[in-house]
Amino acid sequence: ETGVTQTPRHLVMGMTNKKSLKCEQHLGHNAMYWYKQSAKKPLELMFVYNFKEQTENNSVPSRFSPECPNSSHLFLHLHTLQPEDSALYLCASSLQTLANYNEQFFGPGTRLTVL
Amino acid sequence: AQKVTQAQTEISVVEKEDVTLDCVYETRDTTYYLFWYKQPPSGELVFLIRRNSFDEQNEISGRYSWNFQKSTSSFNFTITASQVVDSAVYFCALSDYLNYGGSQGNLIFGKGTKLSVKP
């Protein structure tokens, strides 16, 4: 596999379920990101991991819990979600250096529906 | 505060027409980066271009061209001779060079412009 992959591509869950989204990057990058894209709002940055350390948590509710076990994998654990959490969840990665800004590469997203 | 405005919510053109997507940004930083991404119906955001604030040269890549003007804080994107495959949502984004923590700034996206190219 190449680039950034995300699984599952589609997920339907009830409000009491617990599920996890998975992201994997095969680009040798050192930073990974979770974004939320809903119909009514622009792309919202949720979490940033740089060298496996969380460097950004954009006031995301605790029902979303990220995990980054290594620089190639990123998870988003979901529990007791609300219907308004239904959205496309996008993962991205980039190579962060101090010398230059490098673009983020995105995965195909997970379309989440909360019933 | 940083902000990106894409005033055109939806644009519809007929194949072979030229189309320009507008992007206006706000930032207090003197060093920053601007980006365009394409999101086809499949959902994946595809990187198109990165431009840093020191480089105001316009860029052309095939049928795509970008016009960066610091004086008007704009970074517009033109597709020449549009094709049906160009139909997608296009996002403009802004990032500062480094945040105070020493890591790279995060992307601030506009709301996107949905382009429909009809045969």
Short mmCIF file of C-alpha atoms in Angstrom, two decimals:
data_model
loop_
_atom_site.label_atom_id
_atom_site.label_comp_id
_atom_site.label_asym_id
_atom_site.label_seq_id
_atom_site.Cartn_x
_atom_site.Cartn_y
_atom_site.Cartn_z
CA GLU A 1 0.00 0.00 0.00
CA THR A 2 1.16 3.51 -0.65
CA GLY A 3 0.26 6.93 0.67
CA VAL A 4 -2.19 7.28 3.53
CA THR A 5 -4.77 4.59 4.13
CA GLN A 6 -7.79 4.66 6.40
CA THR A 7 -10.07 1.92 7.65
CA PRO A 8 -12.94 1.45 7.70
CA ARG A 9 -14.15 3.60 4.82
CA HIS A 10 -17.69 3.61 6.17
CA LEU A 11 -18.93 3.13 9.72
CA VAL A 12 -22.40 3.19 11.21
CA MET A 13 -22.63 3.09 14.98
CA GLY A 14 -25.11 3.64 17.75
CA MET A 15 -24.56 6.21 20.46
CA THR A 16 -23.59 3.56 23.00
CA ASN A 17 -21.07 1.76 20.80
CA LYS A 18 -17.29 1.90 21.00
CA LYS A 19 -15.37 1.84 17.75
CA SER A 20 -11.97 2.86 16.44
CA LEU A 21 -10.79 4.48 13.23
CA LYS A 22 -7.39 3.51 11.90
CA CYS A 23 -4.94 5.47 9.80
CA GLU A 24 -1.64 4.29 8.39
CA GLN A 25 0.91 6.24 6.39
CA HIS A 26 3.58 4.69 4.19
CA LEU A 27 5.41 7.92 3.37
CA GLY A 28 8.04 8.06 6.11
CA HIS A 29 6.41 11.12 7.63
CA ASN A 30 6.79 12.17 11.25
CA ALA A 31 3.53 14.02 11.85
CA MET A 32 -0.04 12.80 11.66
CA TYR A 33 -3.37 14.59 11.91
CA TRP A 34 -7.07 13.96 12.42
CA TYR A 35 -9.59 16.27 10.75
CA LYS A 36 -13.36 16.35 10.88
CA GLN A 37 -15.33 17.40 7.81
CA SER A 38 -19.05 17.93 8.28
CA ALA A 39 -21.58 19.41 5.92
CA LYS A 40 -22.06 22.61 7.87
CA LYS A 41 -18.50 23.50 8.79
CA PRO A 42 -15.15 23.77 7.07
CA LEU A 43 -12.45 21.22 7.70
CA GLU A 44 -11.69 21.20 11.42
CA LEU A 45 -8.36 20.10 12.80
CA MET A 46 -8.88 17.78 15.76
CA PHE A 47 -5.51 16.38 16.78
CA VAL A 48 -1.88 16.61 15.74
CA TYR A 49 0.87 14.17 16.58
CA ASN A 50 4.49 15.07 15.97
CA PHE A 51 7.02 12.30 16.54
CA LYS A 52 4.27 10.36 18.34
CA GLU A 53 3.68 13.20 20.79
CA GLN A 54 0.37 14.99 20.76
CA THR A 55 1.07 18.63 20.01
CA GLU A 56 -2.44 19.84 19.37
CA ASN A 57 -5.85 19.09 20.79
CA ASN A 58 -8.32 21.50 19.30
CA SER A 59 -10.87 21.50 22.12
CA VAL A 60 -12.20 18.16 21.01
CA PRO A 61 -14.74 16.43 23.30
CA SER A 62 -13.38 13.57 25.37
CA ARG A 63 -15.60 11.08 23.56
CA PHE A 64 -12.89 11.24 20.88
CA SER A 65 -9.62 9.72 22.05
CA PRO A 66 -6.57 9.61 19.77
CA GLU A 67 -3.71 7.17 19.95
CA CYS A 68 -0.42 7.24 18.08
CA PRO A 69 1.65 4.13 18.90
CA ASN A 70 4.31 4.98 16.30
CA SER A 71 4.91 7.51 13.56
CA SER A 72 3.16 5.36 10.96
CA HIS A 73 -0.09 4.61 12.75
CA LEU A 74 -2.82 6.78 14.18
CA PHE A 75 -6.08 5.74 15.78
CA LEU A 76 -9.20 7.60 16.79
CA HIS A 77 -11.17 5.80 19.47
CA LEU A 78 -14.84 6.66 19.60
CA HIS A 79 -17.29 6.14 22.46
CA THR A 80 -20.75 7.43 23.34
CA LEU A 81 -20.90 9.62 20.27
CA GLN A 82 -23.74 11.96 19.36
CA PRO A 83 -25.60 12.18 16.05
CA GLU A 84 -23.90 15.53 15.39
CA ASP A 85 -20.58 13.67 15.30
CA SER A 86 -21.61 12.15 11.98
CA ALA A 87 -19.05 13.39 9.48
CA LEU A 88 -16.14 12.45 7.25
CA TYR A 89 -13.04 11.90 9.35
CA LEU A 90 -9.84 12.51 7.47
CA CYS A 91 -6.34 11.49 8.44
CA ALA A 92 -3.27 13.24 7.08
CA SER A 93 0.47 13.05 7.45
CA SER A 94 3.41 15.31 6.68
CA LEU A 95 7.14 15.55 7.08
CA GLN A 96 7.77 18.28 9.59
CA THR A 97 11.13 20.01 9.47
CA LEU A 98 12.31 23.38 10.71
CA ALA A 99 13.76 24.25 7.34
CA ASN A 100 10.66 24.07 5.24
CA TYR A 101 6.96 23.54 5.37
CA ASN A 102 5.86 20.36 3.71
CA GLU A 103 2.36 19.72 2.55
CA GLN A 104 0.00 17.29 4.22
CA PHE A 105 -1.08 14.17 2.41
CA PHE A 106 -4.59 12.96 3.14
CA GLY A 107 -6.22 9.58 3.33
CA PRO A 108 -9.60 8.80 1.73
CA GLY A 109 -11.48 9.32 4.98
CA THR A 110 -13.95 7.35 7.06
CA ARG A 111 -17.60 8.28 6.59
CA LEU A 112 -19.09 7.98 10.07
CA THR A 113 -22.81 7.88 10.77
CA VAL A 114 -24.03 7.96 14.36
CA LEU A 115 -27.59 6.77 14.85
CA ALA B 1 -6.27 35.48 13.69
CA GLN B 2 -5.83 33.52 10.51
CA LYS B 3 -8.73 33.12 8.15
CA VAL B 4 -9.37 31.87 4.65
CA THR B 5 -12.41 32.96 2.66
CA GLN B 6 -13.67 31.24 -0.44
CA ALA B 7 -16.66 33.33 -1.35
CA GLN B 8 -17.83 31.10 -4.19
CA THR B 9 -19.78 28.22 -2.71
CA GLU B 10 -20.60 26.54 -6.02
CA ILE B 11 -19.61 27.15 -9.62
CA SER B 12 -21.00 25.40 -12.66
CA VAL B 13 -19.35 25.61 -16.08
CA VAL B 14 -19.52 23.82 -19.38
CA GLU B 15 -16.58 21.75 -20.51
CA LYS B 16 -13.75 23.74 -22.15
CA GLU B 17 -14.65 26.92 -20.33
CA ASP B 18 -12.03 28.63 -18.18
CA VAL B 19 -12.90 29.04 -14.51
CA THR B 20 -11.27 30.94 -11.65
CA LEU B 21 -11.69 30.00 -8.02
CA ASP B 22 -11.14 32.84 -5.59
CA CYS B 23 -9.29 32.69 -2.29
CA VAL B 24 -8.73 35.57 0.11
CA TYR B 25 -6.76 35.11 3.31
CA GLU B 26 -6.03 36.98 6.51
CA THR B 27 -2.92 36.64 8.62
CA ARG B 28 -0.70 38.80 10.77
CA ASP B 29 2.32 36.66 10.02
CA THR B 30 4.95 37.89 7.59
CA THR B 31 5.95 34.35 6.72
CA TYR B 32 3.24 31.93 5.75
CA TYR B 33 2.25 29.27 3.24
CA LEU B 34 -0.75 28.95 0.99
CA PHE B 35 -2.14 25.75 -0.46
CA TRP B 36 -4.79 24.45 -2.80
CA TYR B 37 -6.29 21.01 -2.41
CA LYS B 38 -8.81 19.17 -4.58
CA GLN B 39 -11.42 16.85 -3.09
CA PRO B 40 -13.11 14.63 -5.71
CA PRO B 41 -16.27 12.71 -4.83
CA SER B 42 -14.15 9.85 -3.47
CA GLY B 43 -13.34 12.08 -0.49
CA GLU B 44 -9.56 12.15 -0.48
CA LEU B 45 -7.95 15.58 -0.49
CA VAL B 46 -5.35 15.84 -3.22
CA PHE B 47 -2.53 18.34 -2.84
CA LEU B 48 -2.22 20.71 -5.81
CA ILE B 49 0.20 23.47 -4.88
CA ARG B 50 2.12 25.11 -2.05
CA ARG B 51 3.26 28.71 -2.21
CA ASN B 52 5.29 30.56 0.40
CA SER B 53 4.77 34.22 1.16
CA PHE B 54 8.12 35.29 -0.26
CA ASP B 55 7.38 33.96 -3.70
CA GLU B 56 4.83 36.00 -5.59
CA GLN B 57 5.56 34.50 -8.96
CA ASN B 58 2.55 33.06 -10.65
CA GLU B 59 2.72 29.39 -11.42
CA ILE B 60 1.38 27.32 -14.27
CA SER B 61 1.07 23.56 -14.29
CA GLY B 62 -0.65 22.25 -17.38
CA ARG B 63 -4.21 23.58 -17.37
CA TYR B 64 -3.83 24.89 -13.82
CA SER B 65 -2.48 28.30 -12.91
CA TRP B 66 -2.26 30.26 -9.68
CA ASN B 67 -2.19 34.01 -9.15
CA PHE B 68 -0.72 35.06 -5.79
CA GLN B 69 -1.07 38.75 -4.89
CA LYS B 70 0.07 39.82 -1.45
CA SER B 71 -1.26 43.34 -1.97
CA THR B 72 -4.81 42.01 -2.05
CA SER B 73 -4.18 38.90 0.11
CA SER B 74 -5.45 36.67 -2.64
CA PHE B 75 -4.37 33.36 -4.06
CA ASN B 76 -6.68 32.56 -6.95
CA PHE B 77 -6.74 29.35 -8.94
CA THR B 78 -7.63 29.15 -12.63
CA ILE B 79 -8.45 26.05 -14.61
CA THR B 80 -8.13 26.54 -18.35
CA ALA B 81 -10.25 24.50 -20.74
CA SER B 82 -12.06 22.73 -17.92
CA GLN B 83 -12.88 19.04 -18.14
CA VAL B 84 -15.51 16.88 -16.48
CA VAL B 85 -12.78 15.26 -14.37
CA ASP B 86 -12.12 18.65 -12.80
CA SER B 87 -15.46 18.41 -11.00
CA ALA B 88 -14.64 18.43 -7.30
CA VAL B 89 -14.56 20.62 -4.22
CA TYR B 90 -11.48 22.82 -4.12
CA PHE B 91 -10.03 24.06 -0.85
CA CYS B 92 -7.67 26.92 -0.25
CA ALA B 93 -5.61 26.72 2.97
CA LEU B 94 -3.19 28.87 4.94
CA SER B 95 -0.48 28.06 7.45
CA ASP B 96 2.08 30.07 9.33
CA TYR B 97 5.64 28.94 9.10
CA LEU B 98 6.32 28.03 12.67
CA ASN B 99 4.17 28.29 15.71
CA TYR B 100 5.56 29.32 19.06
CA GLY B 101 6.12 25.72 20.03
CA GLY B 102 8.65 25.38 17.26
CA SER B 103 6.60 23.00 15.17
CA GLN B 104 5.05 23.83 11.87
CA GLY B 105 1.82 25.75 11.82
CA ASN B 106 -1.44 23.99 11.21
CA LEU B 107 -3.56 24.36 8.12
CA ILE B 108 -6.54 26.71 8.19
CA PHE B 109 -8.96 25.76 5.45
CA GLY B 110 -11.56 27.78 3.63
CA LYS B 111 -15.04 26.34 3.26
CA GLY B 112 -14.34 25.14 -0.24
CA THR B 113 -15.77 25.81 -3.69
CA LYS B 114 -17.71 23.06 -5.40
CA LEU B 115 -16.94 23.05 -9.11
CA SER B 116 -19.23 21.20 -11.49
CA VAL B 117 -18.07 20.83 -15.07
CA LYS B 118 -20.82 19.70 -17.42
CA PRO B 119 -20.14 17.97 -20.73
#
